[in-house]
XYZ file of C-alpha atoms in Angstrom:
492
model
C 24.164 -12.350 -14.809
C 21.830 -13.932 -11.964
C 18.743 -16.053 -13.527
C 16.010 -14.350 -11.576
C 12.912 -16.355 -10.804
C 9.206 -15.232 -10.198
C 6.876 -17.235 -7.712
C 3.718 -16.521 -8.920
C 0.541 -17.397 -6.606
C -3.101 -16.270 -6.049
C -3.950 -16.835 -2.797
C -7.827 -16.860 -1.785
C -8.394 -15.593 2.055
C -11.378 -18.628 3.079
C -14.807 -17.478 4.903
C -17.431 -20.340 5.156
C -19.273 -18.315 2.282
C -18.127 -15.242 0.504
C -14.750 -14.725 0.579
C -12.817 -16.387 -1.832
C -11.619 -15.838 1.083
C 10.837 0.076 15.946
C 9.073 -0.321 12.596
C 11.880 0.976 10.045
C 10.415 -1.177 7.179
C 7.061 -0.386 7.477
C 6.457 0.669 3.921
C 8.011 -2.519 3.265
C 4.935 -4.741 2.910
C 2.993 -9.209 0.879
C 1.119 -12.617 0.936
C 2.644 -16.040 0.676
C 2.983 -18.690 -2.149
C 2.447 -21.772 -2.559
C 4.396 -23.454 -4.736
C 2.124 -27.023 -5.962
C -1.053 -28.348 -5.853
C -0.739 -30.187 -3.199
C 0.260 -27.446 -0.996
C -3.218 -25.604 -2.451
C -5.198 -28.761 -1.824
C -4.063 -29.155 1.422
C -4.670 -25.341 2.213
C -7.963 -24.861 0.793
C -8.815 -28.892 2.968
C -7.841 -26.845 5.999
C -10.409 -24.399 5.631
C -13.016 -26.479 3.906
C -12.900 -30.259 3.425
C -15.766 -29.537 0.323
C -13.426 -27.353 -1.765
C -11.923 -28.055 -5.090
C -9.452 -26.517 -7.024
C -11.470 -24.357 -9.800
C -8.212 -23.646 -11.521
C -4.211 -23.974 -11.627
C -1.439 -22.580 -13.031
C 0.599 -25.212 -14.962
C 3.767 -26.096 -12.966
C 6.222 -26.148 -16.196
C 8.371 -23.559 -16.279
C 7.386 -21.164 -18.666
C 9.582 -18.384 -20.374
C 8.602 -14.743 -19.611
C 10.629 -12.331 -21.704
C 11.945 -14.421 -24.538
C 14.032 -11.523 -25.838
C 16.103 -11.209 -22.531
C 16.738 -14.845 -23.291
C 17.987 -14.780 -26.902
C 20.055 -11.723 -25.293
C 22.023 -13.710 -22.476
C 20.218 -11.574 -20.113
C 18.380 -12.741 -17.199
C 15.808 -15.304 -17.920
C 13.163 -14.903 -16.318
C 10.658 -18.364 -15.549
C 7.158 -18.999 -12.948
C 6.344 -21.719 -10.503
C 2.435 -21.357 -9.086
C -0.840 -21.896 -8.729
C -4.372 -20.727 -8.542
C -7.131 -21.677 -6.666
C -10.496 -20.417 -5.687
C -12.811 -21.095 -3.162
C -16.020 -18.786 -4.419
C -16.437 -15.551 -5.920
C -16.429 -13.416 -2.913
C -14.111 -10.098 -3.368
C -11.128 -10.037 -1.539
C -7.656 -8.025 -1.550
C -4.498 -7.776 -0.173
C -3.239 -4.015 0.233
C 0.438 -4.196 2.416
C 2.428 -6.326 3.799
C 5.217 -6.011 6.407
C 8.180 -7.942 6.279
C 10.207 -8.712 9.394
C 14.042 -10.139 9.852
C 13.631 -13.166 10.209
C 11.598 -12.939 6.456
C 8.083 -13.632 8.156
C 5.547 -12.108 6.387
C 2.658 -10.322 7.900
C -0.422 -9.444 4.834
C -3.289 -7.152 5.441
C -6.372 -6.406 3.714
C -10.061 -7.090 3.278
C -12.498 -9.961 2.618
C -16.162 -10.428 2.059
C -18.197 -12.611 4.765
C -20.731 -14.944 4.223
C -23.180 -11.608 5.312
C -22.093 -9.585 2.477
C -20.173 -7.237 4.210
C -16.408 -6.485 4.150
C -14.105 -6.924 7.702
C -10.135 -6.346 8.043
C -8.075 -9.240 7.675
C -4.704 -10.317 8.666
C -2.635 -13.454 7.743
C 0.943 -14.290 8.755
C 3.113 -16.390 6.372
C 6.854 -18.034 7.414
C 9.718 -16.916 5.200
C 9.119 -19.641 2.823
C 5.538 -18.840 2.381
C 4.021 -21.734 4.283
C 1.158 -20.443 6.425
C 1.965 -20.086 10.356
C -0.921 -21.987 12.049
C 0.045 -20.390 15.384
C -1.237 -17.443 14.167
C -4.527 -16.328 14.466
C -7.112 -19.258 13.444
C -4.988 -21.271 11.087
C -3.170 -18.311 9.844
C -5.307 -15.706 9.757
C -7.415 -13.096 11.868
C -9.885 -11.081 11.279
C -11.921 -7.710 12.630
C -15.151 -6.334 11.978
C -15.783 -2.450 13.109
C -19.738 -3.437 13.025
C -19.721 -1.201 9.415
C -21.383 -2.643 6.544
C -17.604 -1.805 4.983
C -14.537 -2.413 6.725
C -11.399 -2.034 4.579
C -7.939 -2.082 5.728
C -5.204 -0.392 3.724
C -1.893 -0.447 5.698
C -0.037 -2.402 8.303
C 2.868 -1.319 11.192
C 4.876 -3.539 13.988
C 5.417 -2.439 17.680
C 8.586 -2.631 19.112
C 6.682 -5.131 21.160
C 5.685 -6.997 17.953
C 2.298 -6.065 18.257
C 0.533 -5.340 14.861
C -1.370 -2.813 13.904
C -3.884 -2.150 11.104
C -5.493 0.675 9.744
C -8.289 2.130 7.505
C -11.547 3.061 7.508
C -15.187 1.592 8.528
C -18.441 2.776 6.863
C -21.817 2.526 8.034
C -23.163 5.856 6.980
C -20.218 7.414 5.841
C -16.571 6.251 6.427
C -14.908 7.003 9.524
C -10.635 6.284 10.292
C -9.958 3.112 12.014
C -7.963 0.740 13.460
C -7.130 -2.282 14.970
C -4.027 -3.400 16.951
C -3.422 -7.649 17.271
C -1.150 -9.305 19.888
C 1.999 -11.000 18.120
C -0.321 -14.169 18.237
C -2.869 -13.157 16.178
C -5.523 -12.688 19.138
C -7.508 -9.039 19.387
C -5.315 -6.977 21.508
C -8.484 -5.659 23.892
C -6.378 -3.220 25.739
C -6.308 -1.207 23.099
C -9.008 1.720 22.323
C -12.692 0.071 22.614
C -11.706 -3.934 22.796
C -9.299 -3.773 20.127
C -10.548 -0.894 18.099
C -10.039 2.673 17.411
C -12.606 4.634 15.348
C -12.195 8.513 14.414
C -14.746 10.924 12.858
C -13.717 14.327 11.182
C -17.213 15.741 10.717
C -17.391 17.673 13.300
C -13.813 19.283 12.339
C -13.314 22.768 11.693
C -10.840 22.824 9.148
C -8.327 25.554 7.595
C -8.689 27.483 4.068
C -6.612 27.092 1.918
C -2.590 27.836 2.817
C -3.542 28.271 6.188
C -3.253 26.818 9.410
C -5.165 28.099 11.673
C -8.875 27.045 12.198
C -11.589 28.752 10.641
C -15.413 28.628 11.191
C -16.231 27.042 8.531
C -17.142 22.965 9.186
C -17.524 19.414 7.626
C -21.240 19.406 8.035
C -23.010 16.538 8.552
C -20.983 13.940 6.850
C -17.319 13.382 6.317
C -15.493 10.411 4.342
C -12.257 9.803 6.408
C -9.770 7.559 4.979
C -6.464 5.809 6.453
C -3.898 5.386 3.686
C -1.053 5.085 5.616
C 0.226 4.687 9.649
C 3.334 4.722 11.319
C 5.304 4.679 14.921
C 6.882 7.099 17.174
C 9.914 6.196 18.854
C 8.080 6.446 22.206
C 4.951 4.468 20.787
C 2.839 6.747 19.262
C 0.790 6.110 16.282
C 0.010 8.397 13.770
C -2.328 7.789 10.729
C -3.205 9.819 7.838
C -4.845 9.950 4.649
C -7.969 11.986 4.093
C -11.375 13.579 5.268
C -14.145 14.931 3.372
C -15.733 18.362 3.953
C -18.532 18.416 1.521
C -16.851 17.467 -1.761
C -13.480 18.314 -1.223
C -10.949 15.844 0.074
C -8.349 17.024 2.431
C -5.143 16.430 4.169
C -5.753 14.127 7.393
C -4.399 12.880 9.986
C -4.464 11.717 13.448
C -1.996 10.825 16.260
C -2.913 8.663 19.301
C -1.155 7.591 22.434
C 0.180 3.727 22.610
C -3.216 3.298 24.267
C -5.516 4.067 21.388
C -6.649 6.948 23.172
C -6.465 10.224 21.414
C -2.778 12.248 21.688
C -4.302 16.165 22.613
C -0.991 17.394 22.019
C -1.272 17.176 18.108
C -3.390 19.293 15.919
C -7.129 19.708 17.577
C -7.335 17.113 20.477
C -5.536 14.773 18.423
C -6.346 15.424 15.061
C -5.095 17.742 12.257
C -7.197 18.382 8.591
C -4.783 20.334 6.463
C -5.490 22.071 3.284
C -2.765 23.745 0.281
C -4.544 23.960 -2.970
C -8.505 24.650 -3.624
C -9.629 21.040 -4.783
C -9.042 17.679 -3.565
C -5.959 16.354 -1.703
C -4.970 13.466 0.033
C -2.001 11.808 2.092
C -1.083 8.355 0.594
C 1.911 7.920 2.513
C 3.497 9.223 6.018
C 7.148 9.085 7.551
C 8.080 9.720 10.844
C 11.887 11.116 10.361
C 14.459 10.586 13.387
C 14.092 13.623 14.823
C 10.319 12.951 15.099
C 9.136 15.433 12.240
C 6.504 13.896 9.963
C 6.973 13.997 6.462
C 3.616 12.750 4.495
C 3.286 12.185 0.748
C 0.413 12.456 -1.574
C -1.188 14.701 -4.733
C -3.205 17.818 -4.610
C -5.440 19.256 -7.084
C -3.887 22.819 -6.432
C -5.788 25.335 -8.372
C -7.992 23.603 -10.863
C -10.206 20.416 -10.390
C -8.746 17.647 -12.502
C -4.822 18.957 -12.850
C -3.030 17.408 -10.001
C 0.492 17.740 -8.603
C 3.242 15.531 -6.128
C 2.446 16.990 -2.983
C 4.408 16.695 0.355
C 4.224 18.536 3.581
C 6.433 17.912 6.680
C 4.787 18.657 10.307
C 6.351 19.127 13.882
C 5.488 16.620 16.552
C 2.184 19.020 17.557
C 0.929 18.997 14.568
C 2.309 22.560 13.290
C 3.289 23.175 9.311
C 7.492 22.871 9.060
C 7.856 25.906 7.794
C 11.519 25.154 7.221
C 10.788 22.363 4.732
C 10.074 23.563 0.932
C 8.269 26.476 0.794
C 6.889 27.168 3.847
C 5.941 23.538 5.101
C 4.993 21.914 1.561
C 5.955 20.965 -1.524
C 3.965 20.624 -5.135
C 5.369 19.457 -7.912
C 4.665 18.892 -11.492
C 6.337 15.906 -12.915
C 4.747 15.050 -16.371
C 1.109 16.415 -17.707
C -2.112 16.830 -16.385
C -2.129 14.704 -13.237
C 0.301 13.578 -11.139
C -0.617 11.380 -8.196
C 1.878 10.086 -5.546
C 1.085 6.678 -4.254
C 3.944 5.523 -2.286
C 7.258 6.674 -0.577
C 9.757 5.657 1.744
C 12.832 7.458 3.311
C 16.349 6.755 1.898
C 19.099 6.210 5.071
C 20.306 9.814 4.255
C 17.097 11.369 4.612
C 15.995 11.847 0.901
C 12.576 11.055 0.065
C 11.632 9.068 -2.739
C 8.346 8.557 -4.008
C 6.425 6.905 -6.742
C 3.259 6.670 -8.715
C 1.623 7.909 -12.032
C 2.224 10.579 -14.403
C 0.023 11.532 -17.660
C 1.963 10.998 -20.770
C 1.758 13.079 -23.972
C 0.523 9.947 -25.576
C -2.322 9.656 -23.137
C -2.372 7.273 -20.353
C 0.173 7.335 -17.890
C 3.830 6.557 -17.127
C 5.182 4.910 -13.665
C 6.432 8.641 -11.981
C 9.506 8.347 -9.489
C 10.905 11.768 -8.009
C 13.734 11.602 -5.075
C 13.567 14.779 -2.649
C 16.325 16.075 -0.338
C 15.669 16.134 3.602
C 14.871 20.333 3.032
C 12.168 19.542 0.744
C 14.398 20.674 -2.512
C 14.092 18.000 -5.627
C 17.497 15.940 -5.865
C 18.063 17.487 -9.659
C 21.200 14.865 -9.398
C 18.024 11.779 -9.705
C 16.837 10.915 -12.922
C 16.164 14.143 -15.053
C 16.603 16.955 -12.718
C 15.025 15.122 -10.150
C 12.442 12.218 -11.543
C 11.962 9.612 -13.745
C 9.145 9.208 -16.079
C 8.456 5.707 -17.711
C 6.237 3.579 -19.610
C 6.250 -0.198 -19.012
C 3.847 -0.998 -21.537
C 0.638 -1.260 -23.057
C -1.506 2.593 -22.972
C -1.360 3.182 -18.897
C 1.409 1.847 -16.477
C 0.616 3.296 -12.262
C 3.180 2.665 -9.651
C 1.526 2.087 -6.279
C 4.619 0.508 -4.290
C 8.497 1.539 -3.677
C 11.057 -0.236 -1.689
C 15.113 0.661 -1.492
C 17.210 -2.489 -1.322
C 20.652 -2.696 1.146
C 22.462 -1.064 -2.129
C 20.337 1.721 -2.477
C 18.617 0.364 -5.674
C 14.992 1.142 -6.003
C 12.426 -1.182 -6.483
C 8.857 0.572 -7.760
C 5.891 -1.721 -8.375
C 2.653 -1.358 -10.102
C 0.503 -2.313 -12.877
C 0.126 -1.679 -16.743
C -2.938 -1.672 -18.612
C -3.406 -2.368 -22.303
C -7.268 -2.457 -23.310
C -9.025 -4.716 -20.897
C -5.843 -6.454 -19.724
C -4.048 -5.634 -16.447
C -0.869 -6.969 -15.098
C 1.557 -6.743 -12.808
C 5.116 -5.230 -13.606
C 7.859 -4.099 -11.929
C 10.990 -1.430 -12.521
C 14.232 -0.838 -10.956
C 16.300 2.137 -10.334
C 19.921 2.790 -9.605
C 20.522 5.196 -7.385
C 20.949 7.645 -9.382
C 17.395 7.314 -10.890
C 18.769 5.982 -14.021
C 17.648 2.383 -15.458
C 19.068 -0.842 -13.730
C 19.779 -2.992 -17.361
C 20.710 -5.657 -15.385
C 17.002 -6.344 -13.837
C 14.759 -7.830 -16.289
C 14.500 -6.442 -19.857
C 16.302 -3.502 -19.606
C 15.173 -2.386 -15.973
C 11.362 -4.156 -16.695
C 9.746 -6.894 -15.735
C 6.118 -7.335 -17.136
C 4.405 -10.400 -15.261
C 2.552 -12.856 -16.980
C -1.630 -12.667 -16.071
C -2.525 -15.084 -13.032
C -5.596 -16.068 -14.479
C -7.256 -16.395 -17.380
C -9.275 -13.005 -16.740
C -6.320 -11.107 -16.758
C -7.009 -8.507 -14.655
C -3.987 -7.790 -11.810
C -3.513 -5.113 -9.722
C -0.224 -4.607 -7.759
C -0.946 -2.544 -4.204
C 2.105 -2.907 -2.185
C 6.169 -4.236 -3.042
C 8.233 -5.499 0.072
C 11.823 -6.953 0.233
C 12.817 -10.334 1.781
C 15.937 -10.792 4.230
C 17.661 -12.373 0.944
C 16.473 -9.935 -1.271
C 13.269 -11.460 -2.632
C 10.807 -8.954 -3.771
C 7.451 -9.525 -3.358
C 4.478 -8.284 -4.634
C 0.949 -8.203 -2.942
C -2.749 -7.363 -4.836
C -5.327 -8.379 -6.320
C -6.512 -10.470 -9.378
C -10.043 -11.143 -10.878
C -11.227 -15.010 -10.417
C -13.674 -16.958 -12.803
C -16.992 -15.397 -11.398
C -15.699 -11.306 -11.980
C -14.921 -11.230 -8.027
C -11.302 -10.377 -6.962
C -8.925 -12.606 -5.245
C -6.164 -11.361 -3.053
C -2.822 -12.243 -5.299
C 1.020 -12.399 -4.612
C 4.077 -12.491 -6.927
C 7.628 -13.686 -5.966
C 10.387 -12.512 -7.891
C 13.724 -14.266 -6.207
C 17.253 -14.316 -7.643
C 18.938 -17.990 -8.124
């Protein structure tokens, strides 16, 4: 059986002051590692020649799951650091992964004026930083809101990258940002670079229907980008939610390669869509081969507080599917209370699986996996007639990242609570939804904390060329900030 080793790092995004800091794989997302303290020394020198380390991981190698071990099984050891530059908040939220194993991490940092801007770093296969990219590594983009948070990467055809989620001033608005491969602001696109979109002003359909009605946002709307992909002709669509009142909704957008709106789709380019009563939101889109749209999320369906796996699939304009599930969606209960979708990806077949967090009887939650068929139907021949429902520990464990490696095994990522105590774990599927013994303990891998606050959230899981996965978050530092975090788990 393979010894499987984990590269554990923090890595700290560095401000002055303040921060401590065709796409097919674009739910495939991560930040480097370093792997001594040289390589941290020399990476926090580069940014400021003042900086110390504040604190390290020890370099021995250090046993994780000591029962695996007395078992024969694989045995699983870490190699990292972690350093810390201030207390700023910072956190990685996707990461792309390209062939050549390049990694591409996105997410937000604090600046030394107390505000939050996009940010972007590129990392070489072996996690040393690329200084052609950007300014030593790393670019950045402020939307002029006091908040500017970005959630989810994509790749061009053309290599160009872009970012997406939302700005807030008064309220939060979508937007996005698209970089040339170099790192430099790509200023051809939308307004110098940028691409902002406001839903208040959007009429938006009751419940189970399409159509437009008169009744509007008012005057303030909370519109969030969760997720983006690319058309085959270079399209971009984007989705996640809008607010109308107190009620989140179904949202997305769809703009030419441009930036500029695509009229053809929904209402001059943009589409609020609405199943259940209470709140709903879009945490993950596909674009399918034949250009449908399938996007993934959770909807509070007829009572505030119970919430279901919802997915919907759309036509390119826009219009409900209304050959997929029932009528264009799909809501499913897979364990208690709430259920809340948080990732997905698209098999090669056309099944979708998705993943995140079910209530348990026991209270808490369990990591929640279903696999649909391309009409919308649960695959009853995944898991238990169709899902799997699993505890990795402690009183709460959350997926919030899936990835399907070259022999259709699936990889779900997320993190387990127990008390105050977060970490990192991981699970992994055959595919037939059952257990994979041969990963881990017995198909888990529970990560040992980063820091001593131990406090680590997973966001995003990605797959390396060699099949590496890797892991991007966030972990707490010394001064109750949050540091943007990665996790290596590689096979020897």
């Amino acid at each position: 059986m393979p010894r499987i080793t984990i590269l554990l790092n923090l890595l700290i995004l560095g401000f002055v002051i303040g921060c401590s800091s065709t796409p097919v794989s674009k739910h495939i997302s991560g930040l480097a590692y370093l792997t001594d303290d040289e390589k941290i020394l020399d990476d926090q020198q580069d940014r400021n020649p003042n900086a110390k380390v504040v604190s390290a991981m020890p370099q021995e190698e250090s046993v994780l799951d000591e029962k695996a071990a007395e078992n024969a099984g694989p045995v699983w050891k870490s190699h990292g650091s972690v350093n810390s530059l201030s207390f700023g908040d910072d956190e990685a939220r996707d990461i792309h992964v390209d062939y050549k194993g390049k990694m591409l991490v996105v997410g937000s940092s604090l600046t030394a004026d107390n505000f939050f801007d996009f940010v972007l770093m590129s990392y070489h296969q072996d996690g040393s930083k690329d200084h052609t990219f950007g300014k030593e590594g790393k670019a950045t983009v402020d939307f002029k809101g006091a908040a500017d948070h970005a959630n989810t990467i994509a790749i061009q055809a053309d290599g160009k990258i872009l970012i997406a989620g939302y700005t807030k001033s008064k309220d939060k608005d979508f937007a996005i940002a698209r970089f040339m491969p170099n790192g430099s602001l790509d200023l051809s696109f939308g307004d110098k670079g940028r691409v902002v979109t406001d839903f208040k002003t959007y009429q938006f359909p009751r419940s189970g229907e399409e159509s437009l009605q008169e009744e509007m946002f008012g005057s303030k709307s909370d519109d969030v980008v969760n997720d983006i992909d690319i058309r085959s002709d270079g399209r971009i669509i984007v989705a996640g939610y809008a607010t109308g009142g107190v009620v989140r909704k179904f949202a997305l957008a769809q703009y030419l390669p441009n930036g500029s709106p695509d009229l053809a789709f929904g209402k001059s380019g943009k589409l609020v869509h609405r199943v259940g009563l209470f709140d709903e939101e879009i945490k993950s889109i596909m674009v399918q081969p034949d250009g449908k749209v399938v996007a993934a999320g959770s909807s509070e369906y007829n009572y505030p507080g119970k919430s279901y796996f919802l997915l919907t699939r759309y036509l390119e304009d826009g219009k409900l599917d209304k050959t997929f599930g029932d009528a264009g969606s799909v809501v499913t209960a897979i364990g208690q209370r709430e259920n809340v979708i948080a990732a997905a990806t698209l098999q090669n077949d056309g099944k979708i699986v998705v993943a995140g967090h079910s209530s348990s009887l026991l209270g808490g939650y369990d990591f929640a996996v279903a696999r649909y068929k391309a009409n919308g139907a649960l695959d009853t021949a995944f898991g238990e007639e169709g899902s799997v429902l699993k505890s990795l520990g402690g009183n709460s464990s959350q997926a919030t990242g899936v990835s399907i490696q070259a022999d259709g095994k699936i990889v779900v990522a997320g993190t387990v609570t127990a008390g105050f105590t977060q970490q990192v774990a991981l699970m992994r599927l055959n595919h037939k939804g059952k257990i994979d013994a041969d990963f881990g303990s017995a198909g888990v891998l529970n990560s040992r904390s980063l820091t001593t606050r131990n406090q680590d959230q997973a966001h995003a899981v990605a797959l390396q060329a060699d099949g590496s996965i890797v892991v991007v978050g966030q972990s707490q530092n010394e001064g109750y900030g949050s540091d943007c975090a990665m996790i290596r788990y590689s096979a020897e």
